[in-house]
Amino acid sequence: MAKKTPGLARVLGAGSLASVAYGEIGSSIYFALGVVAAYALGATPWVLLFVGALFMLVALSYAEGTAALPETGGAATFVRRAFNDPAGFITGWALFLDYLIVIALAGLFVPHYLGTALGWDAVTDSPWDTVFGVVAILAVAGIRLVRRAKLYTAAIFIAVLALISHALIIGLGFAFLLSRQGLGSGIDLGTVPTWHSLVFSLSLAMLAFTGLETVANLAAETREPGKALPRSLFAGIGAVVIVSFAIAAVGLSAYPPHPDPSAPGGWATELGSTWIRAPIVGISEAFDGSLPDAAVDTLKVFLGVTGAVILVSAIATSLSGAGRLAYSLGQRAMLPRSFGRLNQRTFIAPASITSGAIIAAALLVVADAVGREVTFLASLYSFGALIAFTAAQLAVVRLRFTEPDLARPYRVPLNVRIRGVALPVAPLIGAPLTFALWIAALYTHGAARIAGPVWLVLGAILFVTVRKARRERLMEPVEPAAADLVPEEEGIYERILVPVKLGQIGEEMLATAIRLAEERGCSVRALHVIRVPLDLPLTAQMADEEEKAEASLAEAKLLAAEHGVDVEGEIVRGRAIGESIVEEAEADGADLILLGSAPRWRRQSRFFSPTVDYVLRRAPCEVMVVTYPQGVLDE
C-alpha cells in the first residue's frame, strides 16, 4: 500500500506554538547580548527594549498576514500575494540569508559556551572555534537528513530550559548584581555611546529577536491559525522582550562601561569584549564574591551547557525554518524544483538541508577570514531582517486595498480610514521605522553595504535562471501543482514503477507518472519488459526487441526531462510481462504501479488484458489502471 504519511499536518496548538516562539526568539539573547553591548554600552537595555517594542509592531502585521494566509513561507508568502512573485522571492531570499546567519552564529557560539563552562580552552581559540562550529553545523545537518526532529516535544523542552536559565540569571542578578549602572545611569549620548555606535547598535539589536519567521513558517502546521498564531506570537515575544531587558540590565550591572582607548568611541564593557561570544556565561562569573565558589562553578557549568544545547537546537530549527521557506519558493518556481519536494521521512527537501548547512558553514569561514566575525554576521543579519520586516508590513497594508474581502481571522487593531479602507496603524508606524533602520544599517555596516547587495544580486540571477528553465514568465504568479490525480488522503508515493512501450498508451502512462512525480515529488522508474518465448533461452539474441526497448526508454527519459523530472530506465527479460512487473516492483520497493488498459479488451470476455489482470492480483503495492473510452487508442 502507498505510504499514508501526510504532508504538513495541522497539529500545533497555541501552547506548543507559544513554546516554540519563546524558545526560538529567546535563544537569540545567547549570541546577541554581547555584540549589542559592545556598541550600545550602558544604553543596551533600552536599545533592546526599543527594538523589542518595534518587533512587537512587526509581529502584529505577521499575525494578520499568517492568519489570513496560513501557508509556509512567512513574509515571503504575503508579500508575493500583495505585490508579485519577484517581490516575494526577494523577501524570501533575504530571509533565507538570515536563517543561514543564525545557523552560522549558533555554530560559532556553541564551542565558546561549552568550552568556557567546562574549561576546554582549546575550542574557544581561533581557528578551532570556527572548526568546531562548522563541524557542529554539518553534524546537525547530517542528522536532519536522515530523521525528522521531534519539533513539538523539543520546542517545549528548549523553552523550559531557556526559561529556567533566564529565571536564574534574572533572579540572582536582581538579588546580587543589579545597580543603577545596569539601568543606564551615567549614559552620555554622543559620547558614551557615540551617535554612530548607538545607531549601529539599534540595527544590530534586531539579532536579539530572531525566530519570528520560524514561528510564522509553522502556520501550515497550526490548528486554528487565526487564533493560535497571534496569541502565541504576542505571548512569546512579549516574554522575550521583558527577559532581554532584564538580562541586559544584570549584565551591564556586572560589567559597567569603562574607558578603553582601543574600543570604538574610547569606551567598552567586558560583556561586549571579553565575553562577546559567551555573554550569559560571563554574567555567571560576576557572581564570584556574592555566592560560594561551588555555587558559582555550578551555575557557570549549567548556563554554559544549557546555552550550548539551546544553540544546537537553534541550528536544527533554523535548518527546518529555511527548509520550509525553500519549500514554498521551490513550489512556485522561485528555486529549483528539488527544493519544493518534501522528503517523506524528514519533511524537508534534502537539497535545502544540504545547501543551507554548506552555505552557513561557508559564511562562518568567510567571517572568520574577514575578522570580527560576530559583528560581521550580525550586521549582515540586520540587512536581511529589515528588508523582510518592511516588506511584510507594507504587504499587510496593500492587501487591505487589493483584497478587502480576504478572510482575516485576526486583524491588527487600531485602524484609520484612508480612501475608504481601514488601514492598521501599527504597520503605518512600523514600516517607516524598519526602513529607516535599514538605511542606517547600510550607512553604518560595511557587511550590510557590500555583502547584502551581492547576496540579492545572486538571488536575482538564480530566480531568472529557474523561471527560464521551467518556462515560466518572470512577473506572472506560479502556483504549486494541484494534487488532482490522486486525492491527498489516498497516500503519498515515493517510488512509482511504470512499464513503458512505444505507442500512445505507453506515452500516456509515462505522462501520468510524470504528472504524479511533479505533484508528489516522488521518483519514477520506467520498465521495459522483453518477453522471451518459451522455446528460447532468456539470454537469446533478440535484436529487434532490444532496439525497441532502448528506443522506448530513450523516449521516456526525453519526455521526462522536458518536465524537469528524472526517470530511471531499465530493461528486463521474462517469460511473462505481468510476472516480471510484479517481481521488479517487489525488488524495487515500489509504492505504485501505473498501467494502461486499451479499450479493445472490453470487447472480449475479460475487462483487462492478461498482464493487467495478473498485476492486479499479485502486486505487492497499489496499482493504478488508466482505461480509455471506446474508440480511443484502439490500436
XYZ file of C-alpha atoms in Angstrom:
635
model
C 0.000 0.000 0.000
C 1.095 3.579 -0.522
C 2.578 5.328 2.448
C -0.071 7.309 4.292
C 2.434 9.880 5.543
C 0.780 13.289 5.355
C 2.497 16.465 4.263
C 2.485 19.256 6.825
C -0.277 18.339 9.263
C -2.064 20.873 11.476
C -1.073 19.542 14.883
C 0.262 22.594 16.748
C -1.909 24.209 19.392
C -1.479 27.624 20.996
C 0.551 26.254 23.931
C 3.034 24.375 21.761
C 3.361 27.323 19.410
C 3.985 29.724 22.298
C 6.739 27.389 23.490
C 8.268 27.400 20.028
C 8.052 31.203 19.950
C 9.726 31.651 23.332
C 12.394 29.026 22.683
C 13.158 30.327 19.187
C 13.194 34.040 19.956
C 14.595 33.648 23.479
C 17.639 31.748 22.192
C 18.788 34.910 20.394
C 19.969 36.588 23.599
C 22.734 33.983 23.880
C 24.582 35.444 20.892
C 23.077 38.944 20.577
C 23.704 40.400 24.051
C 27.472 40.716 23.724
C 27.584 42.312 20.274
C 24.832 44.826 21.124
C 26.560 45.739 24.405
C 29.836 46.290 22.549
C 28.296 49.313 20.802
C 25.308 50.395 22.923
C 27.304 50.175 26.197
C 25.168 51.411 29.101
C 22.204 52.009 26.794
C 21.996 48.283 25.937
C 18.825 47.509 27.990
C 17.000 50.481 26.479
C 18.152 49.685 22.942
C 16.825 46.152 23.369
C 13.579 47.486 24.818
C 13.084 49.926 21.933
C 13.844 47.324 19.269
C 11.656 44.821 21.154
C 8.736 47.269 21.041
C 9.328 47.772 17.312
C 9.450 43.995 16.947
C 6.036 43.779 18.588
C 4.676 46.206 15.972
C 6.109 43.982 13.241
C 4.606 40.907 14.921
C 1.135 42.459 14.655
C 1.482 42.524 10.873
C 2.888 38.994 10.846
C -0.083 37.821 12.900
C -2.592 39.227 10.411
C -0.653 38.012 7.386
C -0.086 34.450 8.581
C -3.637 34.109 9.937
C -5.074 35.219 6.584
C -2.617 33.092 4.550
C -1.715 30.114 6.776
C 0.939 28.638 4.497
C 4.660 28.013 4.647
C 6.806 30.909 3.502
C 6.114 33.506 6.198
C 6.571 37.078 4.999
C 7.532 35.895 1.504
C 4.039 34.424 1.112
C 2.019 37.522 1.864
C 4.493 39.840 0.083
C 4.102 37.651 -3.011
C 0.320 37.795 -2.651
C 0.260 41.560 -2.131
C 2.750 42.537 -4.843
C 4.187 39.900 -7.207
C 6.429 36.849 -7.364
C 9.751 38.755 -7.714
C 8.960 40.817 -4.598
C 8.022 37.662 -2.719
C 11.237 35.998 -3.822
C 13.463 38.908 -2.774
C 11.799 38.879 0.639
C 12.228 35.116 0.942
C 15.803 35.262 -0.310
C 16.686 37.909 2.313
C 15.075 35.734 4.996
C 16.963 32.693 3.732
C 20.186 34.621 4.364
C 19.026 35.378 7.910
C 18.405 31.700 8.624
C 21.909 30.888 7.406
C 23.438 33.614 9.583
C 21.614 32.347 12.683
C 22.954 28.848 11.923
C 26.484 30.232 11.493
C 26.352 32.316 14.684
C 24.880 29.488 16.736
C 27.597 27.181 15.444
C 30.285 29.705 16.349
C 28.945 30.280 19.881
C 28.495 26.583 20.788
C 32.230 25.937 21.457
C 32.531 29.159 23.464
C 29.641 28.302 25.781
C 30.725 24.694 26.134
C 34.459 25.357 26.335
C 34.167 28.220 28.832
C 31.836 26.261 31.096
C 33.867 23.042 31.077
C 37.343 24.550 30.913
C 38.054 23.394 27.349
C 40.038 26.478 26.432
C 41.368 24.969 23.192
C 37.965 25.029 21.458
C 37.477 28.716 22.274
C 40.632 29.825 20.464
C 40.717 30.774 16.794
C 40.619 28.981 14.388
C 39.437 25.985 16.418
C 36.193 27.657 17.443
C 35.373 28.089 13.752
C 36.315 24.488 13.025
C 34.146 23.287 15.926
C 31.279 25.474 14.710
C 31.490 24.106 11.162
C 31.543 20.534 12.497
C 28.516 21.266 14.704
C 26.559 22.689 11.743
C 27.402 19.764 9.461
C 26.650 17.220 12.203
C 23.194 18.661 12.895
C 22.504 18.783 9.145
C 23.645 15.171 8.767
C 21.245 14.030 11.487
C 18.466 16.137 9.968
C 18.998 14.462 6.606
C 18.066 11.047 7.954
C 15.426 11.770 10.565
C 12.795 14.317 11.439
C 13.331 16.261 14.630
C 10.562 15.901 17.203
C 9.842 19.592 16.895
C 6.867 19.820 19.166
C 8.445 17.870 22.048
C 11.842 19.530 21.606
C 10.297 23.007 21.473
C 8.738 22.611 24.910
C 11.966 21.178 26.338
C 14.102 24.021 24.920
C 11.589 26.643 26.060
C 11.605 25.247 29.606
C 15.401 25.042 29.595
C 15.716 28.637 28.401
C 13.110 29.823 30.903
C 14.946 28.180 33.822
C 18.271 29.675 32.699
C 16.781 33.125 32.235
C 14.988 32.974 35.591
C 18.241 32.027 37.360
C 20.153 34.917 35.799
C 17.424 37.460 36.474
C 16.607 36.233 39.981
C 20.214 36.025 41.179
C 21.188 39.119 39.216
C 18.478 41.269 40.725
C 19.421 39.998 44.167
C 23.211 40.445 43.948
C 24.243 42.461 40.875
C 21.576 44.935 39.751
C 22.621 48.556 40.081
C 21.787 51.938 38.620
C 24.667 51.451 36.193
C 22.872 48.437 34.703
C 19.776 50.548 34.043
C 21.786 53.118 32.083
C 22.925 55.516 34.779
C 25.755 57.716 33.564
C 24.921 57.493 29.847
C 26.261 60.483 27.911
C 24.633 60.188 24.487
C 27.013 61.249 21.760
C 29.991 60.237 23.886
C 29.100 57.047 25.766
C 27.956 55.662 23.406
C 28.729 57.799 20.360
C 25.852 58.546 17.987
C 27.404 56.334 15.328
C 27.710 53.412 17.766
C 24.163 53.934 19.051
C 22.687 53.855 15.536
C 24.864 50.849 14.751
C 23.590 49.052 17.862
C 19.927 49.695 17.007
C 20.125 47.667 13.813
C 22.384 45.070 15.461
C 19.709 44.605 18.132
C 17.440 43.020 15.514
C 19.599 39.953 16.113
C 18.178 39.717 19.639
C 14.763 38.812 18.284
C 15.356 36.147 15.672
C 12.808 33.378 15.288
C 9.731 35.332 14.203
C 9.963 33.833 10.698
C 10.403 30.328 12.085
C 7.167 30.683 14.032
C 5.367 32.227 11.045
C 6.519 29.322 8.870
C 4.612 26.964 11.167
C 1.294 28.442 10.004
C 0.640 25.394 7.815
C 1.029 23.122 10.864
C -1.088 25.133 13.313
C -4.582 24.247 14.441
C -6.819 27.315 14.217
C -4.021 29.621 12.971
C -6.318 32.642 13.200
C -6.402 32.284 16.994
C -3.282 30.332 17.925
C -0.724 32.305 15.897
C -1.469 35.801 17.276
C -1.730 34.576 20.870
C 1.484 32.591 20.623
C 3.423 35.336 18.885
C 2.450 38.016 21.381
C 2.958 35.772 24.415
C 6.361 34.539 23.241
C 7.657 37.880 22.002
C 6.349 39.851 24.961
C 8.067 37.498 27.388
C 11.331 37.641 25.428
C 11.345 41.467 25.322
C 10.960 41.672 29.117
C 13.546 38.940 29.723
C 16.067 40.526 27.318
C 15.747 43.905 29.044
C 16.226 42.329 32.476
C 19.228 40.191 31.463
C 20.875 43.185 29.775
C 20.377 45.252 32.951
C 22.006 42.481 35.001
C 24.856 42.129 32.501
C 25.622 45.857 32.456
C 25.484 45.926 36.246
C 28.076 43.154 36.309
C 30.255 44.767 33.638
C 29.659 48.538 33.524
C 31.272 50.571 30.724
C 34.813 51.782 31.347
C 37.333 53.850 29.372
C 39.229 51.799 26.772
C 41.299 53.605 24.134
C 41.261 50.552 21.830
C 37.444 50.340 21.734
C 35.145 52.208 19.320
C 34.412 55.592 20.909
C 37.008 55.019 23.613
C 34.684 53.116 25.959
C 33.952 49.418 26.373
C 32.230 46.852 28.552
C 33.645 43.386 29.193
C 30.248 41.991 28.228
C 30.988 43.141 24.658
C 34.693 42.352 24.604
C 35.905 39.549 26.897
C 32.511 37.826 26.925
C 31.179 38.780 23.485
C 30.965 35.095 22.429
C 29.553 33.769 25.693
C 27.806 36.696 27.450
C 25.446 34.545 29.542
C 28.339 32.521 30.975
C 30.171 35.802 31.543
C 27.348 37.011 33.801
C 27.735 33.884 35.949
C 31.403 34.781 36.536
C 30.285 38.109 38.009
C 28.685 36.311 40.979
C 32.150 35.498 42.288
C 32.264 37.014 45.767
C 28.481 37.179 46.066
C 27.928 33.403 46.020
C 30.055 30.490 47.287
C 32.692 29.300 44.814
C 30.955 25.939 44.379
C 27.672 27.670 43.559
C 29.376 29.955 41.012
C 31.086 26.981 39.352
C 27.832 25.021 39.231
C 25.958 27.989 37.784
C 28.711 28.518 35.212
C 28.588 24.879 34.063
C 24.788 24.844 33.980
C 24.492 28.055 31.944
C 27.288 27.012 29.591
C 25.956 23.531 28.893
C 22.321 24.633 28.588
C 23.424 27.518 26.371
C 25.215 25.077 24.069
C 22.134 22.812 23.952
C 19.869 25.761 23.149
C 22.233 26.919 20.394
C 22.406 23.439 18.850
C 18.616 23.432 18.888
C 18.691 26.845 17.161
C 20.799 25.303 14.385
C 18.273 22.489 13.922
C 15.185 24.711 13.978
C 16.788 27.258 11.655
C 17.565 24.468 9.191
C 13.908 23.435 9.430
C 12.710 27.026 9.003
C 14.970 27.538 5.993
C 13.678 24.264 4.567
C 10.040 25.318 4.906
C 10.801 28.652 3.285
C 12.719 26.966 0.446
C 9.822 24.506 0.002
C 7.417 27.401 -0.530
C 9.766 29.106 -3.004
C 10.546 25.860 -4.822
C 6.870 25.042 -5.312
C 6.344 28.395 -7.006
C 9.248 28.191 -9.462
C 11.466 30.591 -7.498
C 14.053 27.971 -6.540
C 14.997 24.752 -8.369
C 12.337 22.056 -8.327
C 14.298 19.881 -5.870
C 13.704 22.443 -3.103
C 9.930 22.057 -3.494
C 9.831 18.322 -2.799
C 9.383 17.215 0.788
C 11.271 14.147 1.907
C 8.713 11.773 3.405
C 10.970 10.868 6.322
C 12.291 14.302 7.307
C 9.572 16.582 5.833
C 12.312 18.835 4.433
C 13.870 18.723 0.979
C 17.387 17.219 1.219
C 18.559 19.985 -1.118
C 17.502 22.602 1.469
C 19.326 20.913 4.337
C 22.499 20.293 2.348
C 22.734 23.715 0.728
C 21.759 25.508 3.950
C 24.445 23.755 6.001
C 27.150 24.268 3.372
C 26.400 27.968 2.851
C 26.131 28.610 6.624
C 29.473 26.884 7.192
C 30.995 28.903 4.342
C 29.640 32.130 5.856
C 31.290 31.252 9.153
C 34.629 30.588 7.442
C 34.417 33.820 5.419
C 33.502 35.813 8.533
C 36.493 34.332 10.356
C 38.767 35.337 7.480
C 37.341 38.868 7.402
C 37.752 39.257 11.174
C 35.309 40.427 13.877
C 33.024 37.636 12.682
C 30.304 38.277 15.274
C 29.857 41.906 14.196
C 30.153 40.983 10.507
C 27.449 38.310 10.692
C 25.185 40.381 12.970
C 25.280 43.399 10.657
C 24.562 41.198 7.633
C 21.614 39.691 9.522
C 20.095 43.125 10.105
C 20.264 43.836 6.364
C 18.043 40.860 5.509
C 15.717 41.104 8.507
C 14.904 44.768 7.986
C 14.103 44.206 4.301
C 11.713 41.397 5.221
C 10.067 43.275 8.098
C 9.488 46.391 5.997
C 8.110 44.376 3.073
C 5.835 42.318 5.345
C 4.239 45.403 6.884
C 3.749 47.053 3.507
C 2.169 43.830 2.218
C -0.402 43.778 5.019
C -1.351 47.383 4.210
C -1.563 46.700 0.467
C -3.706 43.589 0.970
C -6.241 45.747 2.798
C -6.622 47.663 -0.501
C -6.301 44.853 -3.054
C -8.141 42.070 -1.210
C -10.578 43.697 1.221
C -12.733 40.541 1.268
C -9.861 38.220 2.193
C -10.799 36.244 5.299
C -8.758 37.645 8.168
C -9.323 35.623 11.360
C -7.061 38.148 13.069
C -6.908 41.841 12.176
C -4.367 44.302 13.523
C -6.260 46.530 15.990
C -6.422 50.338 15.921
C -7.183 51.320 12.337
C -7.569 54.595 10.469
C -9.696 55.014 7.364
C -7.856 56.182 4.243
C -9.661 56.319 0.867
C -12.474 54.329 2.389
C -10.223 51.498 3.551
C -9.471 50.719 7.209
C -5.690 50.607 7.498
C -3.829 49.379 10.608
C -1.785 51.995 12.415
C 0.928 49.528 13.543
C 2.468 48.916 10.082
C 1.973 52.560 9.130
C 4.322 53.388 12.021
C 6.473 50.264 11.932
C 7.297 50.157 8.208
C 8.940 53.640 8.125
C 10.884 52.784 11.294
C 12.236 49.468 9.996
C 13.048 51.109 6.653
C 14.911 53.901 8.471
C 16.884 51.300 10.428
C 17.705 49.556 7.146
C 19.091 52.809 5.734
C 21.074 53.242 8.948
C 22.408 49.698 8.596
C 23.622 50.451 5.079
C 25.295 53.615 6.326
C 26.979 52.154 9.400
C 27.555 48.465 8.499
C 30.203 47.559 5.969
C 28.888 43.997 5.654
C 25.339 45.200 5.026
C 26.532 47.718 2.459
C 28.649 45.262 0.456
C 27.753 41.629 1.141
C 23.992 42.279 1.396
C 23.524 43.634 -2.155
C 25.809 40.895 -3.508
C 23.502 38.285 -1.947
C 20.439 39.923 -3.535
C 22.094 40.029 -6.974
C 22.956 36.326 -6.730
C 19.349 35.617 -5.793
C 18.004 37.627 -8.737
C 20.224 35.658 -11.130
C 19.002 32.387 -9.611
C 15.351 33.477 -9.862
C 15.645 34.389 -13.548
C 17.526 31.157 -14.326
C 14.918 28.972 -12.604
C 11.989 30.744 -14.241
C 13.518 30.376 -17.692
C 14.437 26.731 -17.103
C 10.857 25.975 -16.044
C 9.436 28.063 -18.891
C 7.592 30.441 -16.597
C 7.284 34.183 -17.005
C 9.209 36.348 -14.579
C 6.342 38.541 -13.378
C 3.417 36.132 -13.513
C 2.406 34.200 -10.386
C 3.128 30.471 -10.321
C 1.025 28.233 -8.127
C 2.113 24.751 -6.995
C 0.675 21.805 -8.885
C -2.701 20.712 -7.515
C -2.795 17.079 -6.464
C -5.810 16.232 -8.613
C -4.711 12.855 -9.983
C -4.726 11.179 -6.575
C -6.540 12.709 -3.575
C -4.287 13.553 -0.648
C -5.952 11.030 1.627
C -5.000 8.197 -0.742
C -1.406 8.465 0.360
C 1.940 9.805 -0.780
C 4.002 7.753 -3.210
C 7.783 7.777 -3.051
C 8.542 5.367 -5.909
C 6.405 4.791 -8.994
C 7.009 1.887 -11.385
C 5.628 2.440 -14.889
C 6.030 -0.229 -17.591
C 6.641 1.521 -20.925
C 6.442 0.650 -24.589
C 6.367 2.543 -27.859
C 2.959 3.872 -28.793
C 0.220 6.127 -27.496
C -0.684 4.089 -24.415
C 2.972 3.996 -23.354
C 3.237 7.761 -23.795
C 0.026 8.368 -21.857
C 1.160 6.181 -18.962
C 4.515 7.909 -18.784
C 2.865 11.344 -18.901
C 0.627 10.341 -15.989
C 3.655 9.139 -13.994
C 5.467 12.413 -14.685
C 2.444 14.404 -13.547
C 2.306 12.413 -10.302
C 6.033 12.978 -9.798
C 5.534 16.733 -10.208
C 2.661 16.759 -7.721
C 4.167 14.435 -5.128
C 7.925 14.821 -5.525
C 8.363 11.068 -5.998
C 10.799 9.120 -8.174
C 9.808 7.325 -11.364
C 11.254 4.090 -12.694
C 10.427 3.218 -16.303
C 10.497 -0.521 -17.024
C 10.526 -2.211 -20.417
C 9.970 -5.963 -20.314
C 11.209 -8.056 -23.229
C 9.062 -11.182 -23.342
C 11.187 -14.185 -24.279
C 9.296 -17.159 -25.829
C 9.489 -20.497 -24.010
C 11.401 -22.114 -26.874
C 14.284 -19.660 -26.457
C 16.720 -19.196 -23.563
C 16.384 -15.971 -21.573
C 19.755 -14.811 -22.897
C 18.833 -15.363 -26.532
C 19.673 -12.669 -29.072
C 16.571 -10.542 -29.781
C 17.985 -7.540 -31.611
C 14.688 -6.067 -32.760
C 13.109 -6.264 -29.310
C 16.191 -4.800 -27.654
C 16.217 -1.927 -30.127
C 12.545 -1.195 -29.402
C 13.234 -1.335 -25.668
C 16.128 1.114 -25.929
C 14.001 3.432 -28.050
C 11.078 3.366 -25.601
C 13.317 4.195 -22.632
C 15.115 6.947 -24.537
C 11.755 8.462 -25.446
C 10.626 8.187 -21.808
C 13.713 9.990 -20.478
C 13.395 12.714 -23.108
C 9.755 13.373 -22.260
C 10.505 13.416 -18.527
C 13.459 15.784 -18.974
C 11.177 18.311 -20.666
C 9.206 18.479 -17.397
C 12.247 18.541 -15.113
C 11.640 15.015 -13.786
C 14.379 12.383 -13.539
C 13.387 8.921 -14.714
C 15.372 5.746 -14.108
C 15.148 3.302 -17.017
C 15.690 -0.447 -17.028
C 15.240 -3.307 -19.461
C 14.474 -6.790 -18.109
C 13.727 -10.151 -19.732
C 10.997 -12.536 -18.675
C 8.641 -15.261 -19.813
C 5.562 -13.206 -18.891
C 5.298 -9.422 -18.757
C 2.981 -9.340 -15.730
C 5.191 -11.645 -13.709
C 8.268 -9.536 -14.482
C 6.484 -6.322 -13.465
C 5.470 -7.803 -10.093
C 8.993 -9.130 -9.434
C 10.575 -5.760 -10.233
C 8.035 -3.924 -8.053
C 8.930 -6.183 -5.111
C 12.668 -5.789 -5.678
C 12.469 -2.015 -6.081
C 10.112 -1.352 -3.164
C 7.646 0.451 -5.412
C 4.657 2.200 -3.813
C 2.616 2.352 -7.007
C 2.475 0.504 -10.323
C 0.947 2.517 -13.147
C -0.661 0.592 -16.022
C -2.817 1.390 -19.041
C -5.616 -0.701 -20.481
C -6.723 -0.461 -24.110
C -10.489 -0.404 -24.803
C -10.269 -3.452 -27.088
C -10.138 -5.777 -24.053
C -13.629 -4.686 -23.052
C -14.986 -6.084 -26.281
C -13.730 -9.530 -25.284
C -14.599 -11.813 -22.413
C -12.302 -10.021 -19.937
C -12.220 -6.391 -18.868
C -8.403 -6.096 -18.600
C -5.549 -7.661 -20.511
C -3.891 -10.765 -19.004
C -0.925 -8.628 -17.961
C -3.033 -6.068 -16.115
C -5.143 -8.802 -14.544
C -2.044 -10.633 -13.267
C -0.501 -7.460 -11.796
C -3.761 -6.515 -10.076
C -3.919 -9.924 -8.408
C -0.256 -10.283 -7.423
C 1.155 -6.766 -6.963
C 2.859 -6.005 -3.609
C 1.695 -2.382 -3.721
C -1.101 -0.188 -5.032
C -1.888 -0.368 -8.753
C -3.388 2.443 -10.807
C -5.020 1.338 -14.069
C -5.987 4.011 -16.585
C -8.627 2.934 -19.081
C -9.846 4.723 -22.192
C -13.292 5.207 -23.760
C -14.432 3.041 -26.671
C -12.864 4.181 -29.939
C -9.824 5.779 -28.277
C -6.371 4.267 -28.800
C -7.853 1.171 -30.430
C -4.503 0.226 -31.906
